[in-house]
XYZ file of C-alpha atoms in Angstrom:
657
model
C -5.707 31.392 23.213
C -6.046 35.139 24.183
C -2.780 35.937 22.433
C -3.985 34.251 19.232
C -7.262 36.157 19.415
C -5.402 39.457 19.967
C -3.156 38.823 16.979
C -6.183 37.972 14.856
C -7.891 41.228 15.862
C -4.756 43.273 15.108
C -4.448 41.643 11.686
C -8.090 42.381 10.883
C -7.966 46.010 12.066
C -6.643 47.522 8.774
C -9.373 45.766 6.798
C -12.017 47.107 9.179
C -10.685 50.651 8.891
C -10.672 50.359 5.086
C -14.314 49.281 5.022
C -15.331 52.114 7.361
C -13.573 54.732 5.180
C -15.260 53.464 2.013
C -18.689 53.432 3.617
C -18.145 56.957 5.039
C -17.118 58.380 1.694
C -20.110 56.825 -0.030
C -22.465 58.119 2.626
C -21.069 61.676 2.539
C -21.251 61.945 -1.215
C -24.611 60.285 -1.521
C -26.260 62.283 1.244
C -28.364 59.400 2.194
C -30.985 57.665 0.059
C -32.355 59.990 -2.690
C -35.267 59.836 -5.164
C -34.956 61.233 -8.743
C -38.033 61.687 -10.963
C -37.721 61.566 -14.764
C -40.049 64.234 -16.171
C -41.424 64.543 -19.659
C -40.684 67.794 -21.466
C -44.356 68.780 -21.590
C -44.836 68.216 -17.847
C -41.747 70.288 -17.073
C -42.972 73.234 -19.173
C -46.362 73.038 -17.450
C -44.613 73.258 -14.033
C -42.836 76.411 -15.303
C -46.135 77.950 -16.386
C -47.596 77.115 -12.962
C -44.527 78.665 -11.215
C -43.797 75.409 -9.320
C -40.065 75.037 -10.210
C -37.985 76.166 -7.238
C -34.463 75.067 -8.312
C -32.826 74.423 -11.655
C -29.430 73.413 -12.942
C -28.790 73.280 -16.659
C -26.074 71.117 -18.153
C -25.436 71.005 -21.900
C -24.311 67.944 -23.789
C -21.191 68.133 -25.893
C -23.028 69.152 -29.038
C -24.950 71.836 -27.027
C -28.150 71.041 -28.893
C -29.722 69.061 -26.074
C -29.818 70.222 -22.458
C -30.277 68.305 -19.229
C -32.026 70.119 -16.397
C -32.072 68.971 -12.797
C -33.837 70.662 -9.914
C -36.722 70.677 -7.505
C -40.439 71.366 -7.717
C -42.629 72.891 -5.062
C -43.902 70.052 -2.854
C -40.775 67.844 -3.209
C -39.096 66.465 -0.128
C -35.462 67.287 0.683
C -34.233 64.039 -0.913
C -36.383 64.367 -4.074
C -35.376 65.983 -7.360
C -36.201 65.813 -11.022
C -34.345 65.477 -14.281
C -35.613 66.411 -17.755
C -34.203 66.638 -21.266
C -35.120 69.611 -23.530
C -33.958 70.896 -26.914
C -32.089 74.146 -27.545
C -35.169 75.993 -28.899
C -36.942 75.558 -25.546
C -34.096 77.087 -23.478
C -35.462 80.643 -23.874
C -38.518 79.730 -21.847
C -36.290 78.239 -19.115
C -33.912 81.231 -19.063
C -36.754 83.767 -18.815
C -38.359 81.791 -15.967
C -35.052 81.638 -14.073
C -34.477 85.390 -14.427
C -38.001 86.261 -13.353
C -37.761 84.023 -10.283
C -34.172 84.871 -9.359
C -33.004 81.275 -9.769
C -29.295 80.538 -9.881
C -29.138 79.002 -13.331
C -25.680 77.908 -14.472
C -23.968 75.353 -16.750
C -21.569 72.572 -15.726
C -19.214 70.373 -17.693
C -20.313 67.099 -16.194
C -22.899 64.727 -17.547
C -26.037 64.924 -15.376
C -26.686 61.267 -16.151
C -23.884 60.397 -13.725
C -24.407 61.393 -10.106
C -21.710 61.941 -7.520
C -22.356 58.545 -6.022
C -22.075 56.872 -9.412
C -18.886 58.789 -10.124
C -17.358 57.477 -6.890
C -18.485 53.933 -7.557
C -16.985 53.948 -11.061
C -13.759 55.785 -10.430
C -12.831 55.677 -6.746
C -14.115 52.370 -5.395
C -12.206 50.140 -7.894
C -8.966 51.883 -6.894
C -9.734 51.325 -3.220
C -10.605 47.675 -3.861
C -7.372 47.071 -5.794
C -5.385 48.662 -3.008
C -7.249 46.607 -0.413
C -6.684 43.324 -2.239
C -3.037 44.160 -2.745
C -2.657 44.934 0.932
C -4.353 41.657 1.929
C -2.130 39.627 -0.404
C 0.964 41.386 0.912
C -0.017 40.724 4.537
C -0.735 37.043 3.882
C 2.543 36.573 2.052
C 4.442 38.246 4.879
C 2.505 36.562 7.685
C 3.971 33.586 9.504
C 0.618 31.845 10.020
C -1.388 32.647 6.909
C 0.730 31.576 3.952
C -1.761 31.493 1.118
C 0.991 31.874 -1.471
C 3.495 29.620 0.275
C 2.463 26.446 -1.548
C 5.834 24.801 -1.305
C 5.976 24.672 2.481
C 5.506 21.326 4.165
C 2.043 20.470 5.485
C 3.488 18.174 8.145
C 2.134 18.856 11.630
C 4.663 18.950 14.438
C 4.011 17.653 17.920
C 6.952 18.548 20.131
C 6.292 15.854 22.735
C 5.250 13.195 20.251
C 1.735 13.257 21.625
C 0.435 11.662 24.793
C 0.128 8.158 23.335
C 2.211 5.452 24.962
C 2.598 1.698 24.466
C 0.166 1.199 27.350
C -2.518 2.767 25.151
C -1.850 0.237 22.383
C -3.489 -3.034 23.359
C -2.234 -6.239 21.775
C 0.345 -5.941 18.996
C 3.013 -7.590 21.171
C 5.297 -8.612 18.306
C 4.760 -5.331 16.505
C 5.806 -3.380 19.580
C 8.974 -5.465 19.844
C 9.811 -4.690 16.212
C 9.679 -0.940 16.747
C 11.086 -0.911 20.288
C 14.668 -0.655 19.016
C 13.691 2.479 17.100
C 12.840 4.092 20.412
C 16.184 3.007 21.854
C 17.995 4.492 18.850
C 16.211 7.830 19.127
C 17.055 8.019 22.826
C 20.662 6.775 22.595
C 22.001 6.685 19.006
C 25.658 6.455 20.107
C 25.078 2.919 21.408
C 24.314 1.779 17.854
C 27.065 3.857 16.249
C 29.639 2.290 18.566
C 29.019 -1.169 17.150
C 28.557 0.049 13.576
C 24.911 -0.919 13.514
C 22.677 0.737 10.950
C 19.208 1.364 12.187
C 16.481 1.094 9.532
C 15.850 4.421 7.817
C 12.209 3.634 7.346
C 9.622 1.262 8.740
C 6.505 0.401 6.739
C 3.431 -0.598 8.742
C 1.195 -2.852 6.668
C -2.222 -4.133 7.596
C -5.982 -3.851 7.167
C -7.742 -0.589 8.058
C -8.377 0.016 11.730
C -5.720 -2.330 13.123
C -3.763 0.419 14.917
C -0.983 1.403 12.507
C -1.284 5.126 13.142
C -1.682 4.569 16.877
C 1.498 2.466 16.976
C 3.496 5.213 15.224
C 2.220 7.795 17.716
C 3.191 5.487 20.562
C 6.765 5.220 19.213
C 7.098 9.003 19.220
C 5.468 9.215 22.634
C 7.799 6.637 24.144
C 10.907 8.210 22.615
C 9.735 11.731 23.574
C 11.010 13.273 20.335
C 9.432 15.686 17.841
C 6.767 13.924 15.837
C 5.983 15.071 12.287
C 2.653 13.800 10.994
C 1.475 14.076 7.390
C -0.860 12.217 5.055
C 0.270 11.067 1.637
C -2.416 13.155 -0.048
C -1.018 16.356 1.560
C 1.997 16.271 -0.757
C 0.108 16.424 -4.032
C -1.207 19.802 -5.182
C -2.681 21.295 -8.342
C 0.474 23.232 -9.197
C 3.484 21.551 -10.777
C 6.451 21.000 -8.486
C 4.596 21.769 -5.262
C 4.697 18.171 -4.008
C 8.453 17.864 -4.495
C 8.958 21.219 -2.793
C 6.928 20.092 0.215
C 9.005 16.928 0.501
C 12.247 18.968 0.504
C 10.891 21.361 3.108
C 9.679 18.524 5.342
C 13.091 16.870 5.437
C 14.778 20.241 5.955
C 12.641 20.848 9.041
C 13.213 17.288 10.256
C 17.014 17.657 10.043
C 16.824 20.822 12.123
C 14.759 18.982 14.784
C 16.751 15.721 14.795
C 16.424 13.308 16.468
C 12.820 13.105 15.359
C 10.237 10.880 13.770
C 8.332 11.431 10.516
C 5.069 9.572 10.055
C 3.491 9.395 6.587
C -0.026 7.993 6.730
C -1.607 6.403 3.655
C 1.670 6.521 1.742
C 0.077 4.685 -1.187
C -1.494 8.032 -2.182
C 1.932 9.287 -3.282
C 4.046 6.116 -3.396
C 2.243 4.163 -6.117
C 4.228 2.453 -8.831
C 5.646 4.741 -11.499
C 5.156 4.263 -15.178
C 1.424 3.698 -15.055
C -0.989 4.811 -17.684
C -0.601 5.278 -21.439
C 2.873 6.406 -22.452
C 4.378 5.573 -19.103
C 3.029 8.643 -17.303
C 5.006 11.364 -15.580
C 2.603 13.382 -13.528
C 2.992 15.539 -10.460
C 2.606 12.511 -8.174
C 5.586 10.765 -9.741
C 7.749 13.868 -9.343
C 6.797 13.950 -5.670
C 7.707 10.270 -5.295
C 11.064 10.833 -7.017
C 11.866 13.613 -4.601
C 10.872 11.430 -1.645
C 13.195 8.667 -2.845
C 16.023 11.154 -3.273
C 15.567 12.673 0.179
C 15.499 9.246 1.864
C 18.833 8.498 0.209
C 20.165 11.921 1.074
C 20.483 11.619 4.820
C 22.659 9.207 6.687
C 21.518 6.219 8.625
C 22.499 7.748 11.939
C 21.315 11.309 11.552
C 18.524 10.701 14.021
C 15.590 10.741 11.590
C 13.251 7.761 11.474
C 10.480 7.535 8.887
C 7.411 5.425 9.596
C 4.777 4.983 6.918
C 1.443 3.184 6.974
C -0.630 1.625 4.221
C -3.206 -1.067 3.657
C -2.225 -1.445 -0.011
C 1.435 -2.564 -0.051
C 0.864 -4.231 -3.408
C 0.612 -0.881 -5.201
C 3.805 0.671 -3.801
C 6.772 1.388 -6.026
C 9.570 -1.199 -5.583
C 12.115 1.591 -5.124
C 10.401 2.543 -1.877
C 10.747 -0.949 -0.464
C 14.416 -1.568 -1.157
C 17.016 -1.590 1.659
C 18.108 1.930 2.534
C 14.606 3.324 2.338
C 11.833 1.340 3.929
C 14.086 -1.446 5.093
C 11.617 -3.105 7.403
C 7.993 -4.068 6.966
C 5.887 -4.718 10.033
C 2.570 -6.444 9.427
C -0.140 -5.232 11.773
C -2.755 -7.960 11.488
C -6.230 -8.343 12.925
C -6.218 -9.155 16.663
C -6.922 -12.618 18.048
C -9.331 -13.326 20.918
C -6.826 -12.444 23.675
C -5.780 -9.234 21.938
C -9.404 -8.287 21.322
C -10.067 -8.593 25.042
C -7.092 -6.316 25.792
C -8.373 -3.785 23.246
C -11.827 -3.897 24.790
C -10.318 -3.217 28.223
C -8.547 -0.120 26.880
C -11.716 1.279 25.312
C -13.758 0.359 28.391
C -11.705 2.601 30.696
C -14.057 5.565 30.476
C -17.302 3.574 30.334
C -19.555 2.159 33.034
C -20.685 -1.463 32.662
C -23.019 -3.516 34.798
C -22.204 -6.974 36.167
C -23.642 -8.812 33.161
C -20.916 -7.577 30.797
C -18.107 -10.031 30.174
C -15.390 -8.575 27.964
C -13.912 -12.033 27.439
C -17.208 -13.314 26.044
C -17.442 -10.283 23.760
C -13.967 -10.946 22.415
C -14.922 -14.549 21.599
C -17.914 -13.520 19.501
C -16.119 -10.787 17.531
C -13.607 -12.630 15.289
C -12.395 -10.531 12.394
C -13.024 -7.267 14.260
C -10.265 -4.684 14.121
C -9.380 -2.341 16.951
C -11.454 0.402 15.337
C -14.401 -1.991 15.044
C -14.187 -2.875 18.739
C -14.019 0.778 19.750
C -17.073 1.455 17.600
C -18.840 -1.550 19.148
C -18.472 -0.226 22.701
C -19.395 3.272 21.597
C -22.578 2.004 19.964
C -23.387 0.092 23.152
C -22.890 3.268 25.195
C -25.167 5.235 22.854
C -27.854 2.567 23.161
C -27.604 2.671 26.963
C -28.048 6.458 26.906
C -30.986 6.107 24.524
C -32.612 3.642 26.935
C -31.948 5.932 29.927
C -29.728 3.398 31.695
C -27.042 4.200 34.214
C -24.705 1.467 32.967
C -24.035 -0.488 29.790
C -25.501 -3.984 29.892
C -24.924 -7.125 27.864
C -28.182 -6.463 26.007
C -26.731 -3.220 24.659
C -23.480 -4.946 23.710
C -25.357 -7.703 21.826
C -27.497 -5.171 20.029
C -24.430 -3.077 19.181
C -22.709 -6.174 17.753
C -25.678 -6.846 15.502
C -25.783 -3.197 14.441
C -22.096 -3.211 13.499
C -22.374 -6.489 11.576
C -25.780 -6.156 9.894
C -27.128 -2.666 10.575
C -29.965 -1.488 12.842
C -33.013 -3.676 13.368
C -36.080 -2.714 11.345
C -38.615 -3.360 14.077
C -41.230 -1.106 12.504
C -41.437 -3.256 9.370
C -44.603 -5.367 9.328
C -43.965 -9.027 8.498
C -46.740 -11.471 7.666
C -46.938 -14.823 9.423
C -46.081 -16.552 6.137
C -42.909 -14.467 5.723
C -41.980 -15.055 9.352
C -42.332 -18.818 8.950
C -40.375 -18.793 5.693
C -37.462 -16.839 7.192
C -37.521 -19.063 10.294
C -37.265 -22.242 8.173
C -34.464 -20.671 6.123
C -32.377 -19.645 9.132
C -33.053 -22.942 10.925
C -31.556 -24.721 7.919
C -28.325 -22.772 8.359
C -28.273 -23.436 12.090
C -28.853 -27.204 11.874
C -25.948 -27.579 9.432
C -23.721 -25.671 11.853
C -24.883 -27.832 14.767
C -24.505 -31.217 13.085
C -21.325 -30.770 11.039
C -18.169 -31.316 13.080
C -15.986 -28.962 11.031
C -18.651 -26.270 10.704
C -18.547 -22.961 12.533
C -20.329 -22.626 15.851
C -23.838 -21.174 15.907
C -24.030 -18.228 18.326
C -27.298 -16.567 17.395
C -30.344 -16.898 15.158
C -32.796 -14.080 14.467
C -35.619 -13.395 12.034
C -35.669 -9.648 12.784
C -34.782 -7.804 9.551
C -31.501 -5.922 9.590
C -30.132 -3.972 6.675
C -31.014 -5.834 3.482
C -31.298 -9.202 5.268
C -34.635 -10.600 6.391
C -32.805 -12.478 9.170
C -29.441 -14.039 9.804
C -27.604 -16.807 11.608
C -24.397 -15.781 13.412
C -21.837 -18.541 12.929
C -18.360 -17.942 14.292
C -15.147 -19.996 14.277
C -14.722 -22.264 17.277
C -11.190 -20.950 17.754
C -8.925 -18.306 16.246
C -6.832 -19.449 13.306
C -3.866 -18.003 11.509
C -5.670 -18.020 8.197
C -5.106 -21.647 7.100
C -8.210 -23.672 6.332
C -8.652 -27.266 5.200
C -10.695 -28.466 2.260
C -13.215 -30.016 4.646
C -13.686 -26.726 6.501
C -14.295 -24.835 3.270
C -16.795 -27.439 2.123
C -18.565 -27.161 5.482
C -18.827 -23.396 4.986
C -20.420 -23.927 1.573
C -22.773 -26.562 2.970
C -23.841 -24.200 5.745
C -24.486 -21.399 3.245
C -26.640 -23.677 1.098
C -28.580 -24.983 4.107
C -31.087 -22.117 3.890
C -32.170 -22.861 0.325
C -32.229 -26.607 0.979
C -34.469 -26.088 4.028
C -36.899 -23.905 2.040
C -37.215 -26.471 -0.713
C -37.517 -29.474 1.610
C -40.019 -28.206 4.163
C -41.940 -25.507 2.329
C -41.643 -26.613 -1.272
C -40.668 -23.070 -2.259
C -37.574 -21.212 -3.382
C -37.086 -17.537 -2.521
C -34.692 -14.682 -3.246
C -33.418 -14.778 0.330
C -30.549 -17.095 -0.563
C -28.925 -14.797 -3.144
C -26.160 -13.598 -0.814
C -25.578 -17.205 0.327
C -25.056 -18.276 -3.296
C -22.654 -15.396 -3.880
C -20.472 -16.377 -0.936
C -20.652 -20.106 -1.687
C -19.695 -19.607 -5.342
C -16.768 -17.369 -4.404
C -15.415 -19.990 -1.974
C -15.877 -22.817 -4.477
C -14.159 -20.901 -7.281
C -11.224 -20.060 -5.014
C -10.905 -23.744 -4.120
C -10.556 -24.576 -7.822
C -8.518 -21.641 -9.198
C -6.368 -20.569 -6.218
C -6.050 -23.418 -3.710
C -5.816 -26.409 -6.071
C -8.587 -28.335 -4.261
C -10.199 -30.009 -7.262
C -9.603 -32.701 -9.878
C -7.786 -30.128 -12.025
C -4.785 -30.597 -9.813
C -2.557 -28.417 -7.631
C -2.493 -25.422 -9.945
C -3.201 -21.723 -9.460
C -5.292 -20.825 -12.451
C -6.043 -17.208 -11.480
C -3.812 -14.654 -9.840
C -3.732 -10.950 -9.160
C -1.954 -9.061 -11.923
C 0.543 -6.296 -11.358
C -1.580 -3.776 -13.225
C -2.664 -2.182 -9.955
C -3.946 0.978 -11.603
C -6.587 -0.740 -13.662
C -8.791 -1.456 -10.676
C -9.318 -4.603 -8.648
C -12.032 -5.948 -10.923
C -9.667 -6.010 -13.890
C -6.557 -7.331 -12.177
C -7.032 -11.092 -12.504
C -4.687 -12.884 -14.861
C -6.127 -16.068 -16.375
C -3.520 -18.781 -16.783
C -5.734 -21.098 -18.813
C -7.371 -21.636 -22.182
C -11.080 -21.577 -22.995
C -11.182 -25.358 -22.736
C -9.782 -25.214 -19.204
C -12.292 -22.490 -18.365
C -15.070 -25.002 -19.087
C -13.378 -27.521 -16.807
C -13.176 -24.880 -14.055
C -16.895 -24.205 -14.337
C -17.618 -27.942 -14.102
C -15.388 -28.302 -11.031
C -17.059 -25.333 -9.297
C -20.496 -26.742 -10.131
C -19.535 -30.167 -8.748
C -18.398 -28.685 -5.417
C -21.629 -26.693 -5.106
C -23.824 -29.670 -6.011
C -22.024 -32.053 -3.648
C -22.337 -29.584 -0.765
C -26.018 -28.978 -1.540
C -26.737 -32.726 -1.564
C -24.928 -33.012 1.755
C -27.048 -30.203 3.209
C -30.262 -31.875 2.031
C -29.209 -35.197 3.601
C -28.418 -33.590 6.982
C -31.675 -31.636 7.038
C -33.752 -34.716 6.192
C -32.134 -36.592 9.069
C -32.853 -33.697 11.462
C -36.264 -32.559 10.284
C -37.636 -32.403 13.821
C -34.829 -30.132 14.947
C -35.416 -27.775 12.005
C -39.099 -27.407 12.910
C -38.265 -27.065 16.611
C -35.890 -24.161 15.955
C -38.281 -22.593 13.433
C -41.193 -22.713 15.895
C -39.048 -21.123 18.600
C -37.940 -18.400 16.175
C -41.534 -17.613 15.167
C -42.418 -17.232 18.845
C -39.321 -15.480 20.222
C -37.797 -13.984 16.990
C -34.243 -14.283 18.393
C -32.412 -17.258 19.905
C -29.099 -16.982 21.747
C -26.387 -19.628 21.883
C -27.553 -20.835 25.309
C -31.163 -21.106 24.165
C -30.151 -23.033 21.048
C -28.112 -25.497 23.107
C -31.043 -25.965 25.477
C -33.432 -26.670 22.596
C -31.051 -29.186 21.056
C -30.480 -31.015 24.377
C -33.968 -30.916 25.940
C -36.318 -29.926 23.153
C -37.613 -27.056 25.328
C -36.743 -23.420 25.961
C -34.772 -23.094 29.180
C -34.435 -19.942 31.254
C -30.955 -18.606 30.803
C -29.264 -16.863 33.660
C -27.325 -13.766 32.653
C -23.587 -14.171 32.503
C -21.709 -12.466 35.282
C -18.348 -11.008 34.549
C -15.536 -12.638 36.408
C -13.698 -9.340 36.703
C -14.924 -6.359 38.718
C -16.343 -3.337 36.919
C -14.750 0.111 36.970
C -17.498 1.307 39.288
C -16.703 -1.471 41.770
C -12.962 -0.839 41.577
C -13.448 2.873 42.273
C -15.688 2.068 45.228
C -12.987 -0.192 46.668
C -10.300 2.436 46.009
C -12.408 5.086 47.740
C -12.974 2.839 50.764
C -9.229 2.147 51.023
C -8.395 5.846 50.787
C -6.428 5.711 47.513
C -5.711 9.270 46.343
C -6.448 10.224 42.739
C -8.438 7.046 42.102
C -10.985 8.867 39.933
C -8.372 9.561 37.218
C -6.775 6.110 37.305
C -7.108 3.485 34.598
C -8.286 -0.054 35.345
C -4.719 -1.371 35.458
C -3.617 1.413 37.798
C -6.590 0.829 40.105
C -5.988 -2.932 40.262
C -2.273 -2.388 40.979
C -2.945 0.189 43.698
C -5.525 -2.048 45.417
C -3.208 -5.055 45.190
C -0.315 -3.152 46.792
C -2.523 -2.077 49.687
C -3.761 -5.638 50.214
C -0.170 -6.847 50.577
């Protein structure tokens, strides 16, 4: 750090000296701040008559018919002077006065309208500035660290040890780790593969939603292999100037070959790897030239040269097919959203540096967070920690975790908003309608929470989560149950209040989208097993314009009828269920008006007993980090304060043996 600072000071020293010289010259020639008075000819002649002129300097113009006179008058300060313009006929009076008062009157060839300071500013300073700028540009071009003109150099960042990330830092992703494990083996011992004639994949493409750990997995590969790790984003290749992107690609591979074996990681490769030939006329912009160079370089090195390329994207559909062929990105590894077990493992990793009380159960948190990515879970625990600090607590409790979950899903609670009793009752009836459908339908999602506290744009919400993790396959009955649950709010309003509100707009949006997908994509209607809409390959037109319609206008009418029938059938089903369970709707609504929020345990108690039951806080089955450290301290384990949970548990277990 001191060396860098010293080098920075040495580089800045010439510029500092240059500034000091300029300021010194200006100060010397200016003589400090001065004041010049412009006199009228009549006033000047009056001063001569009164014998008040003490100094005079006469300077003729080129035509010598007009004279400029500068000087001082009795009573002026040292930094004060005057200037006046007189005609040739008046010079006799000036000359006689100068002779009678022994004044040194002389002519000069310079224009009195330009002072010494102005002369320097106009003639000297520009030269100094040009020299200074030239010097700066020369130093930056010659410098090894500041390459302002070196546009073609690679922007890839090099980490000699591949970073400190290991597979132990990547929770879940068991299959994904197995897919990339052989890359690590190849980087460590390439001769083993060469002996059997095996060709390791040149490139691995990590595909998956944002926040699932693609970048983290690539860092872990480099960390496990302990090889140089080049990291660059796809957007770092593209520059304003033509040919810069291709030049950066060439330079990156040149550096990689010199550091082989090594790993190159290109994040967000869709920024530079999009399909060619887009736009009017086929297109041939700077991005396409960069992609062409990337394709060429990937073909240019051998399979066993010790260079592995890993790229990540969440938009594989927009990538150019040439990138995905064998010999380039031979292998695609899908990094999907974690299941309940993986979410618990991820939570344990992010909980290492946090203090939780006994009420926190990471397993329970994982069950109520389906669809959360690793980044979402990390943000969840961080929000919980911030809430605990805000509440001046010494440990994170389950209350903070629940509140953080709601904040991540729906936004912060708007507790300051005043709600009338009528609005409260209306929202309670609406949300109770959703909940009763979820309780009574066998294939519906499980109700975990109901609240009438406004969050975000919602006046309240019912948290309904899948009863178990699925691989993405859903039955027709399950989809219909989802629609029925979404329509339960409007049905409850109309049945028990005789009113319809705007609160169901988002429910209608979701229900309509599911119903239309059932008809046009999944073939779950009377129109038959046909896919009537599909995503087009025109990926550059935008997602809203990408749907290809494989039907006529007549079929479009049939689609609308089929969607309407699904919606109407589900709505009628919701009305029937709510009529049969009117008492339960009012019971839940009354409890919501009183308590504003109902947990899963409280809902189950109301359904079973018809009364609110006191709910004991859940106690985590596993010890907290605080408890583990206390045990480690008591057993005399050295370095326990820096250990992870797994290391602490292992150390304690070995001592117990």
